[in-house]
Coordinates of C-alpha atoms in Angstrom, one line a residue:
Chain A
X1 CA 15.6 -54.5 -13.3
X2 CA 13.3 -55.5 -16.1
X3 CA 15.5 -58.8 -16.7
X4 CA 15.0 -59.9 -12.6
X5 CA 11.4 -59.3 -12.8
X6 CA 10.7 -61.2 -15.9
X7 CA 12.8 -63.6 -14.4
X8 CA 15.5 -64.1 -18.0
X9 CA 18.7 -64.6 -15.8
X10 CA 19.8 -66.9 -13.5
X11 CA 22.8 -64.6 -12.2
X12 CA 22.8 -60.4 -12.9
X13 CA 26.2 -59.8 -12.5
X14 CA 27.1 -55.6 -12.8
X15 CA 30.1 -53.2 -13.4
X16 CA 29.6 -49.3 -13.4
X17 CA 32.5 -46.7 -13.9
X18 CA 31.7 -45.0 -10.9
X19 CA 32.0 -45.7 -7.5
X20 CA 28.9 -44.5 -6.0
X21 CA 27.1 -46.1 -9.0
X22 CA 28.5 -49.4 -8.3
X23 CA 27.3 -48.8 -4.4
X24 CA 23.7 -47.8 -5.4
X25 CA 23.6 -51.2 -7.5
X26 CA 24.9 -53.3 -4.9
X27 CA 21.5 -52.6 -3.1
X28 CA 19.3 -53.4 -5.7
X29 CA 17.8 -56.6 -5.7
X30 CA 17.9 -57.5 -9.1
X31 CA 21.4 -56.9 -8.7
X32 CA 23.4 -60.6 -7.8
X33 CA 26.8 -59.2 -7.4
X34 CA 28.7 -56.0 -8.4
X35 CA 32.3 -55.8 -10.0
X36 CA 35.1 -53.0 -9.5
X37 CA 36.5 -54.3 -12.9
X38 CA 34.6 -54.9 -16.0
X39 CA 36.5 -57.9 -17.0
X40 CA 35.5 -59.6 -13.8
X41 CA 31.5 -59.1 -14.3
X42 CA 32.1 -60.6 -18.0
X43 CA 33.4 -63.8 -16.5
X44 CA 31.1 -66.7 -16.6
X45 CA 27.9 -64.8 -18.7
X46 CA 26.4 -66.1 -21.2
X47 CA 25.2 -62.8 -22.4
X48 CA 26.9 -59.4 -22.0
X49 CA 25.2 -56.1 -22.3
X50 CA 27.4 -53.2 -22.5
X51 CA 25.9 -49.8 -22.1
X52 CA 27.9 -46.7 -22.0
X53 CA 27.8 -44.1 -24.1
X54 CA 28.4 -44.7 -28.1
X55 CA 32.5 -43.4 -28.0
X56 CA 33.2 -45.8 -25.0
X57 CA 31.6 -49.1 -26.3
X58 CA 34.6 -50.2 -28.5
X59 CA 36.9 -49.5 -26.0
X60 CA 35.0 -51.3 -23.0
X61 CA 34.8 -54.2 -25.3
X62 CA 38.5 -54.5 -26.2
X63 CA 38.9 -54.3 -22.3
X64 CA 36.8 -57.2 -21.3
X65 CA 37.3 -59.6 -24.5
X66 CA 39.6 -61.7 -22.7
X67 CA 37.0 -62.7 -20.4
X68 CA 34.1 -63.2 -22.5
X69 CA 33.5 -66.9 -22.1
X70 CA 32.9 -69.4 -25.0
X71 CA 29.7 -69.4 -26.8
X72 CA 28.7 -66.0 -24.7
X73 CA 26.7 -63.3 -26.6
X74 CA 28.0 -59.9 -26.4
X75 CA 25.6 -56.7 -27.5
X76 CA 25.9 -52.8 -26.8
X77 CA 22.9 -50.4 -26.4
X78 CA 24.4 -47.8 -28.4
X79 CA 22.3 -45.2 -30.5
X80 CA 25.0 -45.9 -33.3
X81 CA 25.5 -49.2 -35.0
X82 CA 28.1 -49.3 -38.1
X83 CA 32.0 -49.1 -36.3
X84 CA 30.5 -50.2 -33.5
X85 CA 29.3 -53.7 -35.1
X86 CA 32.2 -53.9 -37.3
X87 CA 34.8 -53.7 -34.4
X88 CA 33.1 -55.5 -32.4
X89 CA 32.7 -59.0 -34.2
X90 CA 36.6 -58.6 -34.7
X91 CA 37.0 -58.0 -31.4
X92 CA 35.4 -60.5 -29.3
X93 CA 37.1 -64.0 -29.0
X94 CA 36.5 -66.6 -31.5
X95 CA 34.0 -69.0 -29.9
X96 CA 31.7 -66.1 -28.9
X97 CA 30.0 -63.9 -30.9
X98 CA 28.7 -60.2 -31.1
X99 CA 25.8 -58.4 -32.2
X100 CA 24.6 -54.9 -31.5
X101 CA 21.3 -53.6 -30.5
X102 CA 20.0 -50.4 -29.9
X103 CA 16.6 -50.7 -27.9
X104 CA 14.7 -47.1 -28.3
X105 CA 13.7 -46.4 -25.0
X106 CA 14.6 -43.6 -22.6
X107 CA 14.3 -39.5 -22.7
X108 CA 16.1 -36.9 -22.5
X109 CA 17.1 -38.1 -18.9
X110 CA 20.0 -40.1 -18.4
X111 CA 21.4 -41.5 -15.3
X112 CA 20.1 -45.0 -13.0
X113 CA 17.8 -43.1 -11.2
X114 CA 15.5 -42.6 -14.4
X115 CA 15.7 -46.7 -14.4
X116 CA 11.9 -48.4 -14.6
X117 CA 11.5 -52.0 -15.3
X118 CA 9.0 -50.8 -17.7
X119 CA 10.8 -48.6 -20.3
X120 CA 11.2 -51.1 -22.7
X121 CA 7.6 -52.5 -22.9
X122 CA 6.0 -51.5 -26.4
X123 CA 9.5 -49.6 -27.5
X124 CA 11.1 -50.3 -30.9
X125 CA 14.7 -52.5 -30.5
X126 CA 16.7 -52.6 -33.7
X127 CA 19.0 -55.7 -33.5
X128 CA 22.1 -54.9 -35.9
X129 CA 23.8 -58.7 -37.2
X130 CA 26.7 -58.7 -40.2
X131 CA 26.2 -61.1 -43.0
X132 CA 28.4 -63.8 -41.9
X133 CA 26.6 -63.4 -37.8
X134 CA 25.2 -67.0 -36.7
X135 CA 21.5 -66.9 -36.8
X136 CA 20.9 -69.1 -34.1
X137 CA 22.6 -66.2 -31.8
X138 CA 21.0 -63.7 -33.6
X139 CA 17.3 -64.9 -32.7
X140 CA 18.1 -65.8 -29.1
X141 CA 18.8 -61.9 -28.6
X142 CA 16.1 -61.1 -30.5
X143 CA 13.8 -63.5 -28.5
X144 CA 16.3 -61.9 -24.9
X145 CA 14.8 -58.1 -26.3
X146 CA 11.5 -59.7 -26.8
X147 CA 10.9 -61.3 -23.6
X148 CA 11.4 -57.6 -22.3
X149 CA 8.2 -56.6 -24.2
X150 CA 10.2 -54.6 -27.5
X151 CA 8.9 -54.7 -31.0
X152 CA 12.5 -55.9 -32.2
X153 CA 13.9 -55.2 -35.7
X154 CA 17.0 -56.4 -37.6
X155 CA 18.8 -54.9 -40.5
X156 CA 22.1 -54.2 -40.9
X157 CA 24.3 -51.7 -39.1
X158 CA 24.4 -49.5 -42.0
X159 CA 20.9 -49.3 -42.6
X160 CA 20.4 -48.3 -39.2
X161 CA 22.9 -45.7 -39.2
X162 CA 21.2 -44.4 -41.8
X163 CA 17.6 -44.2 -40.7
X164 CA 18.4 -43.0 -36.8
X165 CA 20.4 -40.2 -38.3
X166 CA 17.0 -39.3 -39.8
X167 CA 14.7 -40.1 -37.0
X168 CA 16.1 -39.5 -33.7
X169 CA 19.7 -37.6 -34.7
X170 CA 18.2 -35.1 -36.8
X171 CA 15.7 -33.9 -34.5
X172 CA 18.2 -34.2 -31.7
X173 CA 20.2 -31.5 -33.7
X174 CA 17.6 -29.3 -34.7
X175 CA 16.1 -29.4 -31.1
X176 CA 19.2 -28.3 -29.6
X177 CA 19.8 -25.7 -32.8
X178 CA 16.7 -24.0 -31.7
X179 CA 17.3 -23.8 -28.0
X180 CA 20.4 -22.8 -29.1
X181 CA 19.3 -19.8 -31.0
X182 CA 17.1 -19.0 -29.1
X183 CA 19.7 -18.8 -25.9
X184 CA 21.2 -15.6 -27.8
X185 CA 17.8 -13.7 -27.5
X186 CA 17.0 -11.6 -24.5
X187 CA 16.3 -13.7 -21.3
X188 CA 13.1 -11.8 -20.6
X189 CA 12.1 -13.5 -23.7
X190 CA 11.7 -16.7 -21.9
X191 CA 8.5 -15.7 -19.9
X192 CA 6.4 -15.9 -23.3
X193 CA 7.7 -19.4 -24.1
X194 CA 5.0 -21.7 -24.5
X195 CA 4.1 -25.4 -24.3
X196 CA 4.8 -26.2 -27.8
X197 CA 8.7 -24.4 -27.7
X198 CA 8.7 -26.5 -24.7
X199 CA 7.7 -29.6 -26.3
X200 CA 9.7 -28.7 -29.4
X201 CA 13.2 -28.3 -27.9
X202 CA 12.6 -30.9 -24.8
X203 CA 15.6 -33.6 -26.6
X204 CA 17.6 -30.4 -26.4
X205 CA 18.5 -31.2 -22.6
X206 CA 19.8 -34.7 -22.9
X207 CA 23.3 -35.1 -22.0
X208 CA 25.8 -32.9 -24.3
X209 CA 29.0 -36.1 -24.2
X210 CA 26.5 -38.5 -25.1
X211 CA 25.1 -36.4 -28.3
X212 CA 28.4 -35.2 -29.0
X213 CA 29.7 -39.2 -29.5
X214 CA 26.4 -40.0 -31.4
X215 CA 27.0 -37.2 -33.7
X216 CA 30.7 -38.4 -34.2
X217 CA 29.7 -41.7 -34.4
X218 CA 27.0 -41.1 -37.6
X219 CA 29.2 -37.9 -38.6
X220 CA 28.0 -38.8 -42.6
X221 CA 24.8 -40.0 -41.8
X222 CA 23.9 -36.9 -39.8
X223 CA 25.2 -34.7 -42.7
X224 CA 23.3 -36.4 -45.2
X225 CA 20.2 -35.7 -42.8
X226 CA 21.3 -31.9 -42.8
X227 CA 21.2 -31.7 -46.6
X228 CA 17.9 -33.4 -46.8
X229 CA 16.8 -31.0 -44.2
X230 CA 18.0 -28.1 -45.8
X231 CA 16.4 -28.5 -49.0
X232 CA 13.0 -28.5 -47.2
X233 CA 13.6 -25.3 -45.7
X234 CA 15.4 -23.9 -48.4
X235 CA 11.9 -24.6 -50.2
X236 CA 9.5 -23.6 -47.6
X237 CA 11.7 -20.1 -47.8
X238 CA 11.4 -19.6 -51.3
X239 CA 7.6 -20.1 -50.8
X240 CA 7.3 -17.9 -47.9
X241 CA 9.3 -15.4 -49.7
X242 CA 7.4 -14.9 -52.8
X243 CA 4.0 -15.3 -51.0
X244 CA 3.2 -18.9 -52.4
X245 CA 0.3 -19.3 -49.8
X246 CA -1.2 -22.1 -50.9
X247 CA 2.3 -24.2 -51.5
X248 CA 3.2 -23.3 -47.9
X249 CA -0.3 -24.4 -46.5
X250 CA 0.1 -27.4 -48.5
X251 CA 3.4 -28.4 -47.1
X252 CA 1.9 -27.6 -43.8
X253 CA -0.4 -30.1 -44.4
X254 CA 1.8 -33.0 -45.1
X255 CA 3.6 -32.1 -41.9
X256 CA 0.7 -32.4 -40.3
X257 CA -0.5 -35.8 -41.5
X258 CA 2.9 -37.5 -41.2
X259 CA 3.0 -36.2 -37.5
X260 CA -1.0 -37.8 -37.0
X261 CA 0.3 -40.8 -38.1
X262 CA 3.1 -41.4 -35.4
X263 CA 0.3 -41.4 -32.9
Chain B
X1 CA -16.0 -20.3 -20.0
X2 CA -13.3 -18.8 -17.2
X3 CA -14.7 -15.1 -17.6
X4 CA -18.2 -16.5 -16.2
X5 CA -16.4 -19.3 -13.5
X6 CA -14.7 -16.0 -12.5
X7 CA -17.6 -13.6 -12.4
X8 CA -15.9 -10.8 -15.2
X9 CA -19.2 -10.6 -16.9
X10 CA -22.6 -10.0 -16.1
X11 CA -23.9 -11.1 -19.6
X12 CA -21.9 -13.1 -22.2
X13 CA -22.7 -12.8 -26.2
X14 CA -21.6 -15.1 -28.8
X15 CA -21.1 -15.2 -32.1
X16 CA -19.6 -18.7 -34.2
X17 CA -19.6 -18.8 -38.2
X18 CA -20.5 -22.5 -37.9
X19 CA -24.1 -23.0 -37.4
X20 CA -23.0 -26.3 -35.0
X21 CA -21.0 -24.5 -33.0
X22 CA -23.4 -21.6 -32.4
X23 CA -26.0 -24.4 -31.4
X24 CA -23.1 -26.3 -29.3
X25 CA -22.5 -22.7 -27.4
X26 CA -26.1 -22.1 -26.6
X27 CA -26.5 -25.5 -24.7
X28 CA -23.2 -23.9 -22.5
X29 CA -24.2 -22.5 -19.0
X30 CA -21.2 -20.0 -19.5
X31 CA -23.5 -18.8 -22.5
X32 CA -26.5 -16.0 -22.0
X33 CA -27.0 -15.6 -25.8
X34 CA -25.7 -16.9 -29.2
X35 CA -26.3 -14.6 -32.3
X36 CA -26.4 -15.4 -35.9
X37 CA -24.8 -12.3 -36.9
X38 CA -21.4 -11.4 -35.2
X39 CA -22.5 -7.8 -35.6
X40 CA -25.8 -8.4 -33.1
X41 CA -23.4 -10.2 -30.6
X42 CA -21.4 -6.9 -30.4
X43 CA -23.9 -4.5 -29.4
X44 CA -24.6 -3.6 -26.2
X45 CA -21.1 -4.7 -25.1
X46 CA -18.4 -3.1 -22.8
X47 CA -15.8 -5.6 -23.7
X48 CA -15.4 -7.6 -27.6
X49 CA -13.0 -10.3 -27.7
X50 CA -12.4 -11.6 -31.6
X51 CA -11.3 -15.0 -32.2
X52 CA -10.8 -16.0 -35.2
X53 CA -8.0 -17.2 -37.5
X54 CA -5.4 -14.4 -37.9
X55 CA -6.6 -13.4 -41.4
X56 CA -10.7 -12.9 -40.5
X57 CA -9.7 -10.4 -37.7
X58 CA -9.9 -7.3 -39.9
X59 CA -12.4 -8.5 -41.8
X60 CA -14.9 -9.0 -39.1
X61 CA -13.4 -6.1 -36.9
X62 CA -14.5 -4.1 -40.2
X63 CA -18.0 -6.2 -40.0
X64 CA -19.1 -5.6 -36.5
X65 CA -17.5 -2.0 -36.3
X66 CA -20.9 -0.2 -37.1
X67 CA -22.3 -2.2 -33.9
X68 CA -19.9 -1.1 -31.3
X69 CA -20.8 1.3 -28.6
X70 CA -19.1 4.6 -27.2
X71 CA -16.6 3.6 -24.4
X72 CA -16.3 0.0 -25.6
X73 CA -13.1 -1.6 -25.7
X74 CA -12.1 -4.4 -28.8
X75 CA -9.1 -6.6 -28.6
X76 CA -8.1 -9.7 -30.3
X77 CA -6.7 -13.1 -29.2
X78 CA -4.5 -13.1 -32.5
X79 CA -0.6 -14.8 -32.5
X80 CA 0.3 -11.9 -34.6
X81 CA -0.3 -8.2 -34.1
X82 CA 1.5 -5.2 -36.2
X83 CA -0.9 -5.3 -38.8
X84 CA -3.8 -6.4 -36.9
X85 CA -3.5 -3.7 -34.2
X86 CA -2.2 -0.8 -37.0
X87 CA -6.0 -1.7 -39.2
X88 CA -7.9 -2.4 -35.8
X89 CA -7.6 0.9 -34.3
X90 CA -8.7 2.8 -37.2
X91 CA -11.7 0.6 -37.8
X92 CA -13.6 0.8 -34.6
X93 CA -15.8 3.8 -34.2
X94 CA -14.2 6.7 -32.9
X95 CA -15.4 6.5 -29.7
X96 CA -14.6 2.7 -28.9
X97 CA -10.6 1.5 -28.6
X98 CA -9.1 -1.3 -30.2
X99 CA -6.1 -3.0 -28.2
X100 CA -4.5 -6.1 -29.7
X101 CA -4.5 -9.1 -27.0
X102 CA -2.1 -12.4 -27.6
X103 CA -3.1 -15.3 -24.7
X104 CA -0.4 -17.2 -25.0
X105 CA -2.3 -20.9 -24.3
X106 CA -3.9 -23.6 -26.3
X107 CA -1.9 -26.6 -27.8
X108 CA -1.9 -28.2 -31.4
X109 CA -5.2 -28.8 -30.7
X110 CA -8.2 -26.7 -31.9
X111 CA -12.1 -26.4 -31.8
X112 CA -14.4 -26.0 -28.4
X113 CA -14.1 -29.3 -27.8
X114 CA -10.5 -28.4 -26.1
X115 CA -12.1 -25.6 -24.0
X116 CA -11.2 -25.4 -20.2
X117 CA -11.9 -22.7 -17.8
X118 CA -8.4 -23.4 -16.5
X119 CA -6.4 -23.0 -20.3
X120 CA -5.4 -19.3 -19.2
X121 CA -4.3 -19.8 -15.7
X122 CA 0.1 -19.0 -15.2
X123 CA 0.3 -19.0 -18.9
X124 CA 1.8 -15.4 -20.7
X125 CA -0.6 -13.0 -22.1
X126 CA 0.9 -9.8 -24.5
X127 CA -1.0 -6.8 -24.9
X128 CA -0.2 -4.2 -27.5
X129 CA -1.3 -0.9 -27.8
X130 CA -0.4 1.8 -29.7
X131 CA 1.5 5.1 -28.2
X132 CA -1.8 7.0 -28.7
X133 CA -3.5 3.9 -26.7
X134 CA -5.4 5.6 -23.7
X135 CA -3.4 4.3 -20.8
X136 CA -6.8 3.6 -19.0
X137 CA -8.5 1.4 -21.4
X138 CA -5.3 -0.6 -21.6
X139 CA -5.1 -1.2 -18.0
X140 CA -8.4 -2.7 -18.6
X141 CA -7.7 -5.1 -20.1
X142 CA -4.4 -5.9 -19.1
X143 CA -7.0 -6.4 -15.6
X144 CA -9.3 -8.6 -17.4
X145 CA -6.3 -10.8 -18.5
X146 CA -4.7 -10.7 -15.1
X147 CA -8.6 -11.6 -13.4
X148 CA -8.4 -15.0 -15.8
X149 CA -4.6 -16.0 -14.2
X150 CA -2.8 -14.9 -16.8
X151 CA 1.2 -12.7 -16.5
X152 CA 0.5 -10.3 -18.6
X153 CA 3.3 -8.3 -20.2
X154 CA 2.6 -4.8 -22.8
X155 CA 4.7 -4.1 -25.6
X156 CA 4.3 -2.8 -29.0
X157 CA 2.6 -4.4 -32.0
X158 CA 6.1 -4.6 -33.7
X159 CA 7.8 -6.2 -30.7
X160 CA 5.5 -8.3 -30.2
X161 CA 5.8 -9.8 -33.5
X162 CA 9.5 -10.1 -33.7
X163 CA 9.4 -12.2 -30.7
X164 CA 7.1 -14.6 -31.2
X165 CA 8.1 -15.1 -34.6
X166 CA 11.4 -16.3 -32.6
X167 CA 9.8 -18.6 -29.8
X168 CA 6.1 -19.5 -31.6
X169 CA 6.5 -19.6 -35.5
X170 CA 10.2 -20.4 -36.3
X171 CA 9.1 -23.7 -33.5
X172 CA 6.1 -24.3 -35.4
X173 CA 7.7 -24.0 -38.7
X174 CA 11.0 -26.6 -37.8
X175 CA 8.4 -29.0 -36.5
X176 CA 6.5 -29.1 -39.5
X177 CA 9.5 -28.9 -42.1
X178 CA 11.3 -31.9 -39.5
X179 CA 7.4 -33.7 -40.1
X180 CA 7.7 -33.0 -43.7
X181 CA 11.3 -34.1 -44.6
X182 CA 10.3 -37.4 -42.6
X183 CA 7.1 -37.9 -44.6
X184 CA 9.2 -38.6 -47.8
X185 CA 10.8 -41.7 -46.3
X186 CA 9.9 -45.3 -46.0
X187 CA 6.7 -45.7 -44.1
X188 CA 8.2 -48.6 -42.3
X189 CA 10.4 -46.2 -40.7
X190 CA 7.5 -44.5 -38.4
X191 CA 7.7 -47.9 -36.3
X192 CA 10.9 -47.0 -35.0
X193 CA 10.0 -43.1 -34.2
X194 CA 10.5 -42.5 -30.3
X195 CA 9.1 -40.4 -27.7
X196 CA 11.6 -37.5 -28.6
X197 CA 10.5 -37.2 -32.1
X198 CA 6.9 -37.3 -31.1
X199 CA 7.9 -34.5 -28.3
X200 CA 9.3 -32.4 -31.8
X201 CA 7.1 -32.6 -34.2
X202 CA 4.1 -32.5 -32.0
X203 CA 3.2 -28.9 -32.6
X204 CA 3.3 -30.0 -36.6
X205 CA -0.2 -31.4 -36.0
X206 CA -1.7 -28.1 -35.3
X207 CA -4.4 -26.5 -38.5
X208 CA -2.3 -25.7 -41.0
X209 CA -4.8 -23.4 -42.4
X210 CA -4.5 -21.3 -39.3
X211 CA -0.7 -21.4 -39.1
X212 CA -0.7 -20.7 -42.8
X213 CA -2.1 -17.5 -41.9
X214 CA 0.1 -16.6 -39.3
X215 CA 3.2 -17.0 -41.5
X216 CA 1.7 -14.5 -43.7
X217 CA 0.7 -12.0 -41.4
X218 CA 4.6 -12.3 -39.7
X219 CA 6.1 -13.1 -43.0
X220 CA 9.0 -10.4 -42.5
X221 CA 9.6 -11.3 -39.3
X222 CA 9.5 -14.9 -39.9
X223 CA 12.2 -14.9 -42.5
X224 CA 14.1 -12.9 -40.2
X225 CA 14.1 -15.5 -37.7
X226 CA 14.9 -18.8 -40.3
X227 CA 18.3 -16.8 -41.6
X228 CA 19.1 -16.5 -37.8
X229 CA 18.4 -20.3 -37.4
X230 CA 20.0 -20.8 -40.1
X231 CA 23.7 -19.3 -39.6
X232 CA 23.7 -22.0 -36.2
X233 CA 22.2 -24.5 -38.6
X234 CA 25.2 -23.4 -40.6
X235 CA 27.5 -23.4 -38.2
X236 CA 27.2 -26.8 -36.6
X237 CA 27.5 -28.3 -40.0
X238 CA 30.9 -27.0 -40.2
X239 CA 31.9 -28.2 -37.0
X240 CA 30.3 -31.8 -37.7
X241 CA 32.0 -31.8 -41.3
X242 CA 35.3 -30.3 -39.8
X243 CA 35.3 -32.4 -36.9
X244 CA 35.0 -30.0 -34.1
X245 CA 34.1 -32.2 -31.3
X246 CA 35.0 -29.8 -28.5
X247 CA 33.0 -27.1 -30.4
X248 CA 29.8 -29.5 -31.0
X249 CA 29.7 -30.5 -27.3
X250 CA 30.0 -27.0 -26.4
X251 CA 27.2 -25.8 -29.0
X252 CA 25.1 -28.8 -27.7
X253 CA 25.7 -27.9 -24.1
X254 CA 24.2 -24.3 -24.6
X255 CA 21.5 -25.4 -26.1
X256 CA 20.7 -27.5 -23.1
X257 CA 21.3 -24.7 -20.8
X258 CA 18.4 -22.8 -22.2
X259 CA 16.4 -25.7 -22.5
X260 CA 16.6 -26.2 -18.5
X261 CA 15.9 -22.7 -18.2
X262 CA 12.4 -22.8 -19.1
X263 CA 11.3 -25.6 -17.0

């Protein structure tokens, strides 16, 4: 949508798994022409964006290799970057080249109807290259992301791992922990639940498959964001527990500033 | 501001510590007089509504006590209540009735500045008497409560505080600790932090001196509630670390259950 209206392809040629996806896309009219195979949407681009959840990226790509034309530029929008990038330069043919991206945009809502040719204006996009990944290609999908209005990124796919498993896993988990926890209390409980449990455990309804994948995905990442995590509370237990007031008013207080400065 | 939209009052009183906001209040048309002493605000009234910090309620309940007239009723707008309620009802004169009051409203934010006749309006409202409560000066209240919009519930002091050490202060308390952990990582990281970690930690920027005071006033409680978040906390590491996918999805999938059931 965003990529007709800026006017950054000549052709937008689509594949969805489903049916009734591939049906509402056909009426869109930044859509140019809809595929019932993958392979035969790859054919001809000069850059392919694949886009399903993080478990299924590998395996779309293996699929539609054989058609990804010379010189083409292959990404994925995956929320996880390491197997992903490493399989994927090994995949694609030869002459063309991959490079993952992950453009932070989007909610807790999934699904084309939550699509706005806005949502990536002003959003972070970390672009992942290896080492030996041209630069020339690199820039020109840092320049595609760009054009869409994103404040692009690179670093390598390990380095992201690493800091999404802090930022947006880790709170994904501990968002859904909560609502979790809380979903063994008694339901009447719910009436008194205020505006800041709501805003606190709002990640908590994004789709379970996807988070599941993520969480496979960055499985050590996301346990070394545990640990971390659990030393803070371990701390902020110990203080609570012996009636340390001022400690815990004081870690209060860096919460507080970190959390002012993300606005 | 909503009990003089609403007509509840025929003459309002107020008392502020801070000289500024004692001059800001008598400039308000929902004001009739501002004192300089929170025990000359209290005479002559039918109804006292305290409002400070958790930790200032006894002490000026024990303050104003000498000034509070036969019949009148006392209640707080406190987040916790066992010992608040348990100190409050012997304070008051004899003749007068302390209830404990929790509206259930506000945000992160705090001051007058955030004041809106409209803050109380659907939102939850717990009232907590004691056995020996006379039934008819509790209904009062829980009348006066209703007459701003609010869905008031009663239950004791105790419950009261086991509950929203669950849904208020365990929130508050993962927000901050999630703020906090993130605080000791790269700076440069905060460029990448999305919508859903805003939506998390948002509750982290509330006055730390204030929720300082809450945790100690529901410290019991409050542990209580982090070893229950912690045995899911617990949990789900062992299924990440064992690789329990089924078992993650399905933990993630109740968690998003309960989340959709408060919208």
């Amino acid at each position: 949508m965003a990529t007709r209206e800026l006017g950054l392809a000549r052709r937008i040629h689509v594949w969805a798994r489903r049916p009734e996806t591939r049906r509402a896309c056909a009426e869109k009219i930044w859509c140019d022409a809809v595929f019932p195979e993958a392979v035969d949407a790859v054919r001809d681009s000069d850059l392919v964006v694949l886009c399903p959840p993080v478990d299924a990226i590998v395996p779309l790509l293996r699929q539609v290799s054989p058609a990804v034309e010379t010189g083409a530029l292959v990404t994925d929008v995956g929320s996880t970057k390491s197997r992903i990038c490493r399989l994927g330069s090994h995949i694609v043919p030869k002459e063309a080249i991959f490079v993952g991206s992950h453009p932070m945009a989007g909610s807790e809502k999934s699904g084309m109807e939550h699509a706005a040719k806005d949502l990536f204006r002003d959003r972070a996009c970390l672009v992942t290259p290896l080492e030996e990944s041209p630069s020339g290609q690199v820039d020109k999908l840092v320049e595609y992301w760009k054009s869409l209005g994103m404040e692009v990124t690179t670093m390598s796919p390990e380095k992201h791992d690493e800091i999404v498993a802090q930022i947006s896993h880790l709170p994904h988990l501990l968002a859904s922990l909560l609502a979790l926890h809380l979903s063994r209390k008694p339901e009447a409980w719910q009436a008194f639940c205020g505006n800041g449990l709501r805003d606190t455990t709002r990640i908590a309804a994004g789709n379970s498959g996807i988070w599941r994948s993520i969480f496979e995905e960055n499985k050590e990442e996301l346990l070394r964001a545990i640990d971390g995590f659990e030393v803070e509370l371990g701390r902020m237990r110990s203080a609570l527990h012996n009636g340390e007031w001022a400690h815990v008013r004081h870690l209060l207080e860096q919460g507080k500033s970190y959390r002012e400065g993300l606005d």
